[in-house]
mmCIF file of C-alpha atoms and ligand atoms in Angstrom:
data_model
loop_
_atom_site.group_PDB
_atom_site.id
_atom_site.type_symbol
_atom_site.label_atom_id
_atom_site.label_comp_id
_atom_site.label_asym_id
_atom_site.label_seq_id
_atom_site.Cartn_x
_atom_site.Cartn_y
_atom_site.Cartn_z
ATOM 1 C CA MET A 1 1.029 -18.159 3.430
ATOM 2 C CA THR A 2 3.656 -15.589 2.475
ATOM 3 C CA VAL A 3 2.236 -12.981 0.111
ATOM 4 C CA LEU A 4 5.175 -10.586 -0.030
ATOM 5 C CA SER A 5 8.812 -11.412 0.394
ATOM 6 C CA LEU A 6 11.859 -9.201 0.067
ATOM 7 C CA GLU A 7 15.193 -10.990 0.103
ATOM 8 C CA ARG A 8 18.330 -8.932 0.699
ATOM 9 C CA VAL A 9 16.882 -6.083 -1.280
ATOM 10 C CA CYS A 10 19.110 -3.094 -2.020
ATOM 11 C CA ARG A 11 18.230 0.081 -3.870
ATOM 12 C CA ASP A 12 20.955 2.541 -4.779
ATOM 13 C CA TYR A 13 20.342 5.944 -6.277
ATOM 14 C CA ARG A 14 23.293 7.356 -8.161
ATOM 15 C CA SER A 15 23.713 11.008 -8.863
ATOM 16 C CA GLY A 16 27.057 11.941 -10.363
ATOM 17 C CA ALA A 17 29.850 10.574 -8.214
ATOM 18 C CA THR A 18 27.719 9.898 -5.138
ATOM 19 C CA THR A 19 25.502 6.947 -4.409
ATOM 20 C CA VAL A 20 22.694 6.939 -1.891
ATOM 21 C CA ARG A 21 21.788 3.505 -0.593
ATOM 22 C CA ALA A 22 18.064 3.984 0.008
ATOM 23 C CA LEU A 23 17.590 0.358 1.060
ATOM 24 C CA ASP A 24 20.384 -1.801 2.398
ATOM 25 C CA SER A 25 19.963 -5.560 2.208
ATOM 26 C CA LEU A 26 16.452 -5.636 3.575
ATOM 27 C CA ASP A 27 14.662 -8.888 4.371
ATOM 28 C CA LEU A 28 10.915 -8.829 4.961
ATOM 29 C CA GLU A 29 8.080 -11.330 4.723
ATOM 30 C CA VAL A 30 4.422 -10.471 5.048
ATOM 31 C CA ALA A 31 1.832 -13.228 5.330
ATOM 32 C CA ALA A 32 -1.827 -13.294 4.395
ATOM 33 C CA GLY A 33 -3.836 -11.831 7.254
ATOM 34 C CA GLU A 34 -0.904 -9.796 8.494
ATOM 35 C CA LEU A 35 -0.581 -6.009 8.599
ATOM 36 C CA VAL A 36 2.958 -4.664 8.906
ATOM 37 C CA ALA A 37 3.551 -1.008 9.730
ATOM 38 C CA VAL A 38 6.763 0.618 8.523
ATOM 39 C CA MET A 39 8.050 3.542 10.552
ATOM 40 C CA GLY A 40 11.214 5.588 10.413
ATOM 41 C CA PRO A 41 12.509 9.108 9.902
ATOM 42 C CA SER A 42 12.160 10.975 6.642
ATOM 43 C CA GLY A 43 14.588 9.586 4.071
ATOM 44 C CA SER A 44 14.950 6.215 5.813
ATOM 45 C CA GLY A 45 13.668 4.297 2.781
ATOM 46 C CA LYS A 46 9.995 3.735 3.582
ATOM 47 C CA SER A 47 8.623 4.860 0.220
ATOM 48 C CA THR A 48 11.418 3.039 -1.590
ATOM 49 C CA LEU A 49 10.492 -0.168 0.229
ATOM 50 C CA LEU A 50 6.859 0.187 -0.790
ATOM 51 C CA ALA A 51 7.650 1.036 -4.417
ATOM 52 C CA LEU A 52 9.857 -2.054 -4.688
ATOM 53 C CA ALA A 53 7.199 -4.242 -3.053
ATOM 54 C CA GLY A 54 4.632 -2.944 -5.533
ATOM 55 C CA GLY A 55 6.801 -3.452 -8.603
ATOM 56 C CA LEU A 56 6.878 0.289 -9.286
ATOM 57 C CA ASP A 57 10.653 0.319 -8.864
ATOM 58 C CA THR A 58 13.375 -2.292 -9.381
ATOM 59 C CA PRO A 59 15.953 -3.294 -6.760
ATOM 60 C CA THR A 60 19.639 -2.789 -7.455
ATOM 61 C CA ALA A 61 20.199 -6.194 -5.850
ATOM 62 C CA GLY A 62 18.063 -8.820 -4.177
ATOM 63 C CA ARG A 63 14.660 -10.200 -5.015
ATOM 64 C CA VAL A 64 11.012 -9.291 -4.492
ATOM 65 C CA ARG A 65 8.344 -11.993 -4.657
ATOM 66 C CA VAL A 66 4.587 -11.497 -4.670
ATOM 67 C CA GLU A 67 2.565 -14.659 -3.999
ATOM 68 C CA GLY A 68 5.659 -16.640 -4.931
ATOM 69 C CA THR A 69 6.281 -14.893 -8.255
ATOM 70 C CA ALA A 70 9.703 -13.241 -8.558
ATOM 71 C CA LEU A 71 9.141 -9.793 -10.024
ATOM 72 C CA ASP A 72 12.572 -9.692 -11.681
ATOM 73 C CA GLY A 73 11.591 -12.684 -13.805
ATOM 74 C CA LEU A 74 8.650 -10.881 -15.389
ATOM 75 C CA GLY A 75 8.538 -8.886 -18.593
ATOM 76 C CA ALA A 76 6.949 -5.451 -18.607
ATOM 77 C CA ALA A 77 3.493 -6.669 -19.653
ATOM 78 C CA ALA A 78 3.378 -9.493 -17.117
ATOM 79 C CA LEU A 79 4.566 -7.145 -14.363
ATOM 80 C CA ALA A 80 1.867 -4.614 -15.252
ATOM 81 C CA ARG A 81 -0.728 -7.392 -15.125
ATOM 82 C CA LEU A 82 0.477 -8.656 -11.759
ATOM 83 C CA ARG A 83 0.395 -5.125 -10.345
ATOM 84 C CA ARG A 84 -3.092 -4.500 -11.675
ATOM 85 C CA ASP A 85 -4.601 -7.792 -10.524
ATOM 86 C CA ARG A 86 -2.822 -8.558 -7.270
ATOM 87 C CA ILE A 87 -1.589 -5.351 -5.727
ATOM 88 C CA GLY A 88 -3.608 -2.480 -4.322
ATOM 89 C CA TYR A 89 -1.577 0.694 -3.808
ATOM 90 C CA VAL A 90 -2.740 3.757 -1.883
ATOM 91 C CA PHE A 91 -0.625 6.862 -2.325
ATOM 92 C CA GLN A 92 -0.430 9.783 0.036
ATOM 93 C CA ASP A 93 -1.681 12.172 -2.646
ATOM 94 C CA PHE A 94 -4.609 9.976 -3.791
ATOM 95 C CA ASN A 95 -3.592 9.813 -7.495
ATOM 96 C CA LEU A 96 -7.163 9.868 -8.808
ATOM 97 C CA VAL A 97 -7.872 10.570 -12.462
ATOM 98 C CA SER A 98 -9.562 13.981 -12.430
ATOM 99 C CA GLY A 99 -11.633 13.414 -15.593
ATOM 100 C CA LEU A 100 -13.241 10.243 -14.223
ATOM 101 C CA THR A 101 -16.002 9.946 -11.624
ATOM 102 C CA ALA A 102 -15.399 8.158 -8.334
ATOM 103 C CA ALA A 103 -17.013 4.978 -9.710
ATOM 104 C CA GLU A 104 -14.998 5.205 -12.939
ATOM 105 C CA ASN A 105 -11.766 5.662 -11.021
ATOM 106 C CA VAL A 106 -12.475 2.597 -8.902
ATOM 107 C CA ALA A 107 -13.661 0.538 -11.901
ATOM 108 C CA LEU A 108 -10.560 1.342 -13.947
ATOM 109 C CA PRO A 109 -8.329 -1.549 -12.794
ATOM 110 C CA ARG A 110 -11.132 -4.037 -13.378
ATOM 111 C CA GLU A 111 -11.872 -2.676 -16.842
ATOM 112 C CA LEU A 112 -8.186 -2.773 -17.693
ATOM 113 C CA ALA A 113 -8.229 -6.400 -16.544
ATOM 114 C CA GLY A 114 -10.921 -7.116 -19.149
ATOM 115 C CA ALA A 115 -14.099 -7.035 -17.052
ATOM 116 C CA SER A 116 -17.156 -5.715 -18.900
ATOM 117 C CA ALA A 117 -18.057 -2.096 -18.165
ATOM 118 C CA ARG A 118 -21.213 -3.218 -16.409
ATOM 119 C CA LYS A 119 -19.450 -5.768 -14.224
ATOM 120 C CA ALA A 120 -16.643 -3.326 -13.437
ATOM 121 C CA ARG A 121 -19.206 -0.713 -12.378
ATOM 122 C CA THR A 122 -21.032 -3.210 -10.167
ATOM 123 C CA GLU A 123 -17.764 -4.114 -8.448
ATOM 124 C CA ALA A 124 -16.809 -0.441 -8.157
ATOM 125 C CA LEU A 125 -20.128 0.433 -6.520
ATOM 126 C CA ALA A 126 -19.644 -2.409 -4.043
ATOM 127 C CA ALA A 127 -16.126 -1.171 -3.236
ATOM 128 C CA LEU A 128 -17.399 2.405 -2.824
ATOM 129 C CA ASP A 129 -20.168 1.119 -0.579
ATOM 130 C CA GLU A 130 -17.526 -0.630 1.529
ATOM 131 C CA VAL A 131 -15.856 2.746 2.150
ATOM 132 C CA GLY A 132 -19.190 4.515 2.736
ATOM 133 C CA LEU A 133 -19.121 6.489 -0.492
ATOM 134 C CA ALA A 134 -21.879 4.904 -2.590
ATOM 135 C CA PRO A 135 -23.849 8.198 -2.680
ATOM 136 C CA GLU A 136 -20.821 9.974 -4.198
ATOM 137 C CA ALA A 137 -20.246 7.392 -6.959
ATOM 138 C CA ASP A 138 -20.964 9.757 -9.845
ATOM 139 C CA ARG A 139 -19.082 12.765 -8.538
ATOM 140 C CA PHE A 140 -15.719 13.856 -9.899
ATOM 141 C CA PRO A 141 -12.669 14.097 -7.615
ATOM 142 C CA ASP A 142 -12.813 17.911 -7.456
ATOM 143 C CA GLN A 143 -16.370 17.633 -6.122
ATOM 144 C CA LEU A 144 -15.169 15.521 -3.179
ATOM 145 C CA SER A 145 -13.414 16.482 0.043
ATOM 146 C CA GLY A 146 -9.834 15.305 0.648
ATOM 147 C CA GLY A 147 -11.075 12.577 2.961
ATOM 148 C CA GLN A 148 -13.617 11.394 0.397
ATOM 149 C CA GLN A 149 -10.957 11.352 -2.319
ATOM 150 C CA GLN A 150 -8.704 9.221 -0.152
ATOM 151 C CA ARG A 151 -11.577 6.813 0.492
ATOM 152 C CA VAL A 152 -12.073 6.530 -3.290
ATOM 153 C CA ALA A 153 -8.358 5.722 -3.580
ATOM 154 C CA VAL A 154 -8.754 3.046 -0.903
ATOM 155 C CA ALA A 155 -11.798 1.596 -2.713
ATOM 156 C CA ARG A 156 -9.728 1.442 -5.897
ATOM 157 C CA ALA A 157 -6.967 -0.382 -4.021
ATOM 158 C CA LEU A 158 -9.433 -2.841 -2.484
ATOM 159 C CA ILE A 159 -11.389 -3.708 -5.638
ATOM 160 C CA GLY A 160 -11.078 -7.176 -7.084
ATOM 161 C CA ARG A 161 -9.217 -10.001 -5.402
ATOM 162 C CA ARG A 162 -6.000 -8.280 -4.580
ATOM 163 C CA ARG A 163 -3.968 -10.019 -1.942
ATOM 164 C CA LEU A 164 -1.350 -7.357 -1.312
ATOM 165 C CA LEU A 165 -2.285 -3.905 -0.027
ATOM 166 C CA LEU A 166 0.413 -1.252 0.089
ATOM 167 C CA ALA A 167 -0.299 2.143 1.600
ATOM 168 C CA ASP A 168 2.185 5.021 1.831
ATOM 169 C CA GLU A 169 1.044 7.372 4.598
ATOM 170 C CA PRO A 170 -2.574 6.998 3.466
ATOM 171 C CA THR A 171 -3.800 9.087 6.380
ATOM 172 C CA GLY A 172 -1.296 11.897 5.893
ATOM 173 C CA ALA A 173 -3.704 14.456 4.469
ATOM 174 C CA LEU A 174 -6.714 13.404 6.532
ATOM 175 C CA ASP A 175 -8.254 14.574 9.780
ATOM 176 C CA SER A 176 -7.958 11.999 12.520
ATOM 177 C CA ALA A 177 -11.509 10.605 12.278
ATOM 178 C CA THR A 178 -11.193 10.068 8.521
ATOM 179 C CA GLY A 179 -7.700 8.665 8.951
ATOM 180 C CA GLN A 180 -9.093 6.205 11.459
ATOM 181 C CA ALA A 181 -11.826 5.197 8.985
ATOM 182 C CA VAL A 182 -9.248 4.552 6.256
ATOM 183 C CA LEU A 183 -7.217 2.406 8.649
ATOM 184 C CA ASP A 184 -10.351 0.481 9.632
ATOM 185 C CA LEU A 185 -10.889 -0.421 5.976
ATOM 186 C CA ILE A 186 -7.333 -1.597 5.447
ATOM 187 C CA ARG A 187 -7.388 -3.603 8.679
ATOM 188 C CA ALA A 188 -10.723 -5.214 7.727
ATOM 189 C CA ARG A 189 -9.443 -6.316 4.327
ATOM 190 C CA VAL A 190 -6.284 -7.745 5.891
ATOM 191 C CA ASP A 191 -8.400 -9.605 8.432
ATOM 192 C CA ARG A 192 -10.212 -11.166 5.470
ATOM 193 C CA GLY A 193 -6.958 -12.557 4.080
ATOM 194 C CA ALA A 194 -4.925 -9.858 2.358
ATOM 195 C CA ALA A 195 -1.372 -8.963 3.359
ATOM 196 C CA GLY A 196 -0.830 -5.301 4.142
ATOM 197 C CA VAL A 197 2.120 -2.942 4.438
ATOM 198 C CA LEU A 198 1.380 0.468 5.877
ATOM 199 C CA VAL A 199 3.892 3.305 5.982
ATOM 200 C CA THR A 200 2.969 5.677 8.768
ATOM 201 C CA HIS A 201 4.644 8.106 11.118
ATOM 202 C CA GLU A 202 1.741 7.987 13.541
ATOM 203 C CA ALA A 203 2.259 5.569 16.391
ATOM 204 C CA ARG A 204 -1.464 5.259 17.064
ATOM 205 C CA PHE A 205 -1.987 3.909 13.531
ATOM 206 C CA ALA A 206 1.076 1.701 13.709
ATOM 207 C CA SER A 207 -0.347 0.127 16.848
ATOM 208 C CA TRP A 208 -3.050 -1.362 14.609
ATOM 209 C CA ALA A 209 -0.471 -3.458 12.871
ATOM 210 C CA ASP A 210 0.520 -6.989 13.787
ATOM 211 C CA ARG A 211 4.147 -6.047 13.451
ATOM 212 C CA ILE A 212 6.099 -2.806 13.249
ATOM 213 C CA VAL A 213 9.304 -2.508 11.296
ATOM 214 C CA PHE A 214 11.578 0.450 11.997
ATOM 215 C CA LEU A 215 13.876 1.719 9.266
ATOM 216 C CA ARG A 216 16.897 3.955 9.542
ATOM 217 C CA ASP A 217 19.235 4.710 6.645
ATOM 218 C CA GLY A 218 17.689 1.923 4.614
ATOM 219 C CA ARG A 219 18.207 -0.739 7.269
ATOM 220 C CA MET A 220 15.779 -2.448 9.573
ATOM 221 C CA VAL A 221 16.884 -1.335 13.017
ATOM 222 C CA ASP A 222 14.110 -2.933 15.015
ATOM 223 C CA SER A 223 10.992 -4.932 14.564
ATOM 224 C CA THR A 224 8.247 -5.931 16.913
ATOM 225 C CA GLY A 225 6.112 -9.010 16.577
ATOM 226 C CA GLY A 226 2.493 -9.060 17.608
ATOM 227 C CA ARG A 227 0.031 -6.301 18.212
ATOM 228 C CA ASP A 228 0.337 -6.454 21.998
ATOM 229 C CA ARG A 229 4.088 -6.138 21.842
ATOM 230 C CA ALA A 230 3.751 -3.199 19.450
ATOM 231 C CA GLU A 231 1.367 -1.411 21.791
ATOM 232 C CA GLU A 232 3.694 -2.053 24.702
ATOM 233 C CA LEU A 233 6.632 -0.595 22.791
ATOM 234 C CA LEU A 234 4.745 2.482 21.671
ATOM 235 C CA THR A 235 3.259 3.265 25.033
ATOM 236 C CA SER A 236 6.336 2.647 27.156
HETATM 237 P P1 ADP B 301 11.138 7.931 3.140
HETATM 238 O O1 ADP B 301 9.925 7.515 2.374
HETATM 239 O O2 ADP B 301 11.416 7.083 4.341
HETATM 240 O O3 ADP B 301 11.116 9.380 3.490
HETATM 241 P P2 ADP B 301 12.548 7.463 0.642
HETATM 242 O O4 ADP B 301 12.365 6.007 0.363
HETATM 243 O O5 ADP B 301 11.689 8.388 -0.121
HETATM 244 O O6 ADP B 301 12.435 7.711 2.204
HETATM 245 O O7 ADP B 301 14.059 7.849 0.349
HETATM 246 C C1 ADP B 301 15.157 7.106 0.873
HETATM 247 C C2 ADP B 301 16.456 7.739 0.407
HETATM 248 O O8 ADP B 301 16.584 7.616 -1.008
HETATM 249 C C3 ADP B 301 16.569 9.226 0.713
HETATM 250 O O9 ADP B 301 17.901 9.505 1.018
HETATM 251 C C4 ADP B 301 16.168 9.865 -0.585
HETATM 252 O O10 ADP B 301 16.779 11.129 -0.711
HETATM 253 C C5 ADP B 301 16.693 8.879 -1.618
HETATM 254 N N1 ADP B 301 15.893 8.890 -2.838
HETATM 255 C C6 ADP B 301 14.590 8.516 -2.938
HETATM 256 N N2 ADP B 301 14.162 8.621 -4.204
HETATM 257 C C7 ADP B 301 15.211 9.074 -4.929
HETATM 258 C C8 ADP B 301 15.411 9.387 -6.320
HETATM 259 N N3 ADP B 301 14.434 9.221 -7.201
HETATM 260 N N4 ADP B 301 16.633 9.831 -6.685
HETATM 261 C C9 ADP B 301 17.630 9.968 -5.798
HETATM 262 N N5 ADP B 301 17.507 9.693 -4.488
HETATM 263 C C10 ADP B 301 16.319 9.248 -4.050
HETATM 264 MG MG1 MG B 302 8.144 8.546 1.920
#
């Protein structure tokens, strides 16, 4: 089943007389159980692609669908709800709320979705346990290491029944062992039925994906299908 689809998506940024085409007529489909890695040089449109897929940004042309729902057909409230309930987003810089504990940060999307505080906490503790951080549940972000903060961010992205996981260089600020652990978690959730898109510049992480998409100047310049093929390409 297709969870994410981008159809001829363009994103132009205008500044004065010049226009930068950050994405140029991009087509992409990601199915449940599939992890797609997006690679490409700086400025090639990777973050733009992810922001459009997550409904954080709007295409200049083309259409984004999440589980069949066209995002351009939604009002602001419905879009916010869809993002909260169906999309888990991991940012490079964690984006945790500093005044909330780890458990409160993770519980936030569930509470916003109307779950009781008790139920949201139970789910948050389970998600923190999944990332090996149950003992740190009541600590604040500034009491956690960078790697622990990123694992909290991953737990927050994984909580609930989200079917689309989007991660923009989630291992960027992490040492390689912690980066590996974060990738393990994303891979495991995808193997249990989510669709994942992972922006990474590290070939060894991309080789975990089922497919690698290469961007240059907002266009897809190459794409590999299948994990074996990806490994072949990256090791040749
Ligand atoms: P990547 O994540 O691959 O480094 P981005 O998606 O961030 O690339 O950016 C793609 C292109 O769009 C770049 O040329 C960048 O300068 C431009 N761009 C991104 N965001 C903005 C913005 N808010 N305003 C103007 N230009 C932008
Ligand atoms: Mg980027």
